[in-house]
Structures are given as structure tokens and as C-alpha cells.
XYZ file of C-alpha atoms in Angstrom:
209
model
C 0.000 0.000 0.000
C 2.903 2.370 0.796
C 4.628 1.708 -2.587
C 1.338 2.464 -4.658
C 0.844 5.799 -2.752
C 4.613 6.723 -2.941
C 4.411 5.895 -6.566
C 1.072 7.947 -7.426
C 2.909 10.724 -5.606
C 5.722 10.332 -8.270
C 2.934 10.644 -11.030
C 1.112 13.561 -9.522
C 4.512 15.473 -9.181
C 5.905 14.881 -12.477
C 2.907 15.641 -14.569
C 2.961 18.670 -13.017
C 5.929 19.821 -15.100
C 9.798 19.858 -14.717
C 11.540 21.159 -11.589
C 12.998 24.181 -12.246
C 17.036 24.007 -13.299
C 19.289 24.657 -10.296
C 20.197 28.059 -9.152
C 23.993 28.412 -9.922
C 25.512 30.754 -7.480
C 29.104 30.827 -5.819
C 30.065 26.941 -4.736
C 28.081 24.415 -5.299
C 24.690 24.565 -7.225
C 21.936 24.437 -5.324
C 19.155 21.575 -6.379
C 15.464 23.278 -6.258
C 12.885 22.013 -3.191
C 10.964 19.952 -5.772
C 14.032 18.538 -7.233
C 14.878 17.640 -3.980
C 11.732 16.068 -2.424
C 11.159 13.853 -5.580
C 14.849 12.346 -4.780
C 13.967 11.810 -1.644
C 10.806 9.845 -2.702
C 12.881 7.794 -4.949
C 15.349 6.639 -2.600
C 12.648 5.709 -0.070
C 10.724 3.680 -3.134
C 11.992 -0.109 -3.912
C 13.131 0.473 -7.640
C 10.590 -2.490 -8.429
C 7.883 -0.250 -7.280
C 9.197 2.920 -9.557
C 6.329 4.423 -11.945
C 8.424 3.876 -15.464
C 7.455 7.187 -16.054
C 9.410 8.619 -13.762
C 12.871 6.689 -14.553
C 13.309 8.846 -17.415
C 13.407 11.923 -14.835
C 15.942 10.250 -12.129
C 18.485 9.520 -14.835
C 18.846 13.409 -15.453
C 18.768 14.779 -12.278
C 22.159 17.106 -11.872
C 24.048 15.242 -9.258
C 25.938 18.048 -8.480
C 23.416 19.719 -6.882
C 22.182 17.456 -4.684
C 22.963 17.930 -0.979
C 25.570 15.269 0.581
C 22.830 13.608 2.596
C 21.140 12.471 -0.504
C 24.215 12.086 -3.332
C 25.985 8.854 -2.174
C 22.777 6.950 -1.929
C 21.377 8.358 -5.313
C 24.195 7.435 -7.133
C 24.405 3.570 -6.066
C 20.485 3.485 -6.537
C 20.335 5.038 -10.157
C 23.137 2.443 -10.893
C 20.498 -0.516 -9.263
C 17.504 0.778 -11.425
C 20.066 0.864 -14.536
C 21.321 -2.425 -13.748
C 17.850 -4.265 -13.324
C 16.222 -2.522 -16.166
C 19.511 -4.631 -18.223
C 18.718 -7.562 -16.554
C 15.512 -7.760 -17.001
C 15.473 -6.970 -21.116
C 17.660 -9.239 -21.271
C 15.775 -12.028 -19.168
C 13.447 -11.493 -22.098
C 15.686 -11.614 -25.264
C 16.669 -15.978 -24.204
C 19.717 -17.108 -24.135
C 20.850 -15.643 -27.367
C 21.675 -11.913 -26.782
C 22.948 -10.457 -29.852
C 23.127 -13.287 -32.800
C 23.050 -10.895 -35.765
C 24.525 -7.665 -34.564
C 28.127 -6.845 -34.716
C 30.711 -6.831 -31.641
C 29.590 -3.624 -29.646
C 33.265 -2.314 -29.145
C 31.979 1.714 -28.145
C 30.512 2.082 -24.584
C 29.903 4.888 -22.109
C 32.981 6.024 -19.755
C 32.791 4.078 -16.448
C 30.596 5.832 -13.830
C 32.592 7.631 -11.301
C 31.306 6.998 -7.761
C 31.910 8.389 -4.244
C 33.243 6.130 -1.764
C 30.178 6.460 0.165
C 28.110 5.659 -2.689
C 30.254 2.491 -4.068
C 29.643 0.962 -0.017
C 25.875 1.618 -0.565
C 25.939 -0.123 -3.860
C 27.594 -3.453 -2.556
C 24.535 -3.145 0.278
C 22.361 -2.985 -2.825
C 23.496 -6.933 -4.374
C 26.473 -6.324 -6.254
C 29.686 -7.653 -5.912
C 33.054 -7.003 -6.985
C 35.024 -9.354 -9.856
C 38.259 -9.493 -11.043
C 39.635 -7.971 -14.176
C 40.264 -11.904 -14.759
C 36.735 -12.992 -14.166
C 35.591 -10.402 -16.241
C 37.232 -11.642 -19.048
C 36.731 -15.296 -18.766
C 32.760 -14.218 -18.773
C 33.727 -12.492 -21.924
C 35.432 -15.758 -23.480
C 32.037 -17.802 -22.165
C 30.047 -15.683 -23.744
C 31.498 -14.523 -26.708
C 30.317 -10.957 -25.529
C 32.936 -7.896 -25.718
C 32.999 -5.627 -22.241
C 31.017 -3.114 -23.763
C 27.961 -6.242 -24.241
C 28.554 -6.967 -20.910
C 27.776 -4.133 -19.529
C 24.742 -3.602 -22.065
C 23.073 -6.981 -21.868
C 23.879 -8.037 -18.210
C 24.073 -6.349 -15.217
C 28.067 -5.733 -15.755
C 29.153 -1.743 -13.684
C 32.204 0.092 -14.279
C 33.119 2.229 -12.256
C 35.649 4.556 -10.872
C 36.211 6.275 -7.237
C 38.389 9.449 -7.368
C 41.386 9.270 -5.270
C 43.082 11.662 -3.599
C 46.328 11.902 -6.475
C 44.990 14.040 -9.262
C 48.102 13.029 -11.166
C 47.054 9.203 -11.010
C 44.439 7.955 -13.400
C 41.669 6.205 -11.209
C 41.637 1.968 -11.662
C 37.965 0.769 -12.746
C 36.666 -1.838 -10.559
C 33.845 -4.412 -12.018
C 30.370 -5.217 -10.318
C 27.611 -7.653 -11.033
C 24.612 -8.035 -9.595
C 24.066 -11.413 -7.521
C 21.018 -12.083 -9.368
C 22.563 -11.944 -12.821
C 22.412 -15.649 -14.356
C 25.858 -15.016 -15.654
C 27.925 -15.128 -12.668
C 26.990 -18.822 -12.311
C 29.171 -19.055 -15.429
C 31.837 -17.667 -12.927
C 31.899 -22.035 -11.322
C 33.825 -23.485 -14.021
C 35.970 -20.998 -13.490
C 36.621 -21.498 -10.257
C 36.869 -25.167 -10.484
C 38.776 -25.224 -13.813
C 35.707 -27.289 -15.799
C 35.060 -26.626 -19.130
C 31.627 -24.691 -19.989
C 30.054 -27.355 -22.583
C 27.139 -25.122 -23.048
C 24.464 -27.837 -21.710
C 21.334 -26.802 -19.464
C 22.254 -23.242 -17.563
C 20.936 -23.927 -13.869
C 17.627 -25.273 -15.179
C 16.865 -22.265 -17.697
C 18.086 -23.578 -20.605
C 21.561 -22.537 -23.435
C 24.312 -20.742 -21.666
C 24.197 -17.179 -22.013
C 25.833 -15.697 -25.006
C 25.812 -12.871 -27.695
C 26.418 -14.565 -30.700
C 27.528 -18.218 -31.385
């Protein structure tokens, strides 16, 4: 009952128009009251509960306004809602992701995170992988990085250190509940993947054969 009314409160306050664009005075931009009241609903609302009219709005909202108490947590959660919206189109595509396009080989930069917000997002069901494991799944799956990260649940991402002078390593996430990571046992135990029944739902995962 409290996720219907939360989410007809979304509906109500986005049909009533666009916040207005943040006031840009010395420092930090200021986010507007609406702007930041509708953040706050969203990070009280399971993202399963979101009105998918309103992910359109969250994925612009001008992070750099927002005040501390909200940023770290609105980062990791616009990353969740990103990350299940993959997982489930993909869920519907089968196991065959990709079988007549060509090798996606141009993807976005990785998203750069706050320390705070990278903690939230391993509260959240992700997990971190190695630069190895990451590109064993790509060998299982005949997928490049960039199809990773577009057809499962696959986050780059980057925390800023404290050396400007030193470019920032990525780190690799995946969401527990991506069907790939079970992929991730013959790797572990050194088996080879002979593409048979995939935990009870059928072909391995791939892009293309």
C-alpha cells in the first residue's frame, strides 16, 4: 500500500511539469525544493515499485546539486535501477543476446562513484570481480565488455582518489542475481563450460555463437 501511494505521488509530481534548473551561485549549485523532495521519494521507493514514467526523470537529475545527505545513496540506486532494467530486457531476449549484430566495441565512460556511494551499492546486491573474471565471462560468452555491460548487469566504475596526477583503476560489479555469474563455477573449479542446461533455464548465455 505504501509503494502504490509513494508511486502515485511520483505521477502527480511529475505531470505537473519539470523542476525548475538549479540556481547556480558561488560553490556548489543548489538543487530546487521539488528537485529535492522527488529524490527523496525515490530513494525511499523499492526500484521495483518505480512508476516507469518517472525513470526517465531520475536519470537526469544534476548530481551536483544534490545535498551530501542524498548524493551517495542516489548514485548507487540510479546504478540498481540501470542495472535491473539490463537484466531484465535481457531475461526477455533468451539465451541468445545479440546473434546478428556486430561486436559492440563503443561504450559509455565508467561511472565515477563516491566512496560512500560504491559501499551503498555493494549493500544494494552487487559484488566485486576481477579484471580476470571479467574476461573469462567475456570468453564464455562470446560478448565484448562493452555487451557486458549492455546486456547483463556488468558496472564500471571509478572512485576518485586523492592523487589528481594518477588515473583512477575501474573496478567491475555484477549483480548477484545476474544468471551469468553462475558461469563464474567453471571458473573457479577449472571445468570446461560445454554449453548444456544453464541452472535449469536452458543454453548458456551468449551474444552470438
Amino acid at each position: 500500500m505504501r509503494a502504490c501511494i509513494l508511486g502515485a505521488g511520483f505521477l502527480m509530481a511529475l505531470l505537473a511539469g519539470p523542476a525548475p534548473a538549479a540556481s547556480s551561485t558561488k560553490g556548489k549549485p543548489k538543487a530546487d525544493p521539488e528537485t529535492v523532495r522527488l529524490v527523496e521519494l525515490f530513494l525511499k521507493t523499492p526500484v521495483q515499485d518505480l512508476p516507469p514514467e518517472s525513470v526517465p526523470y531520475f536519470l537526469e537529475v544534476a548530481t551536483a546539486a544534490l545535498p551530501g545527505r542524498l548524493l551517495h545513496l542516489f548514485l548507487a540506486k540510479r546504478i540498481e535501477l540501470l542495472a535491473l532494467k539490463r537484466l531484465s530486457e535481457s531475461k526477455n531476449k533468451g539465451s541468445l543476446k545479440r546473434p546478428t549484430q556486430e561486436p559492440q566495441t563503443t561504450c559509455s565512460d565508467p561511472d565515477v562513484l563516491t566512496p560512500q556511494a560504491f559501499s551503498f551499492l555493494k549493500k544494494m546486491g552487487f559484488n566485486e570481480y576481477k579484471d580476470v573474471e571479467v574476461a573469462f565471462l567475456m570468453k564464455e560468452t562470446n560478448c565484448t565488455m562493452c555487451e557486458l555491460r549492455s546486456e547483463f548487469t556488468l558496472t564500471v566504475v571509478q572512485i576518485p582518489g586523492k592523487d589528481k596526477k594518477k588515473k583512477d583503476p575501474v573496478r567491475f560489479l555484477f549483480r548477484d542475481d545476474d544468471p551469468i555469474i553462475a558461469l563464474l563455477a567453471h571458473y573457479y573449479s577449472g571445468t570446461t563450460n560445454r554449453n548444456t542446461s544453464f541452472f535449469g533455464i536452458g543454453a548458456s548465455p551468449k551474444c552470438r555463437y
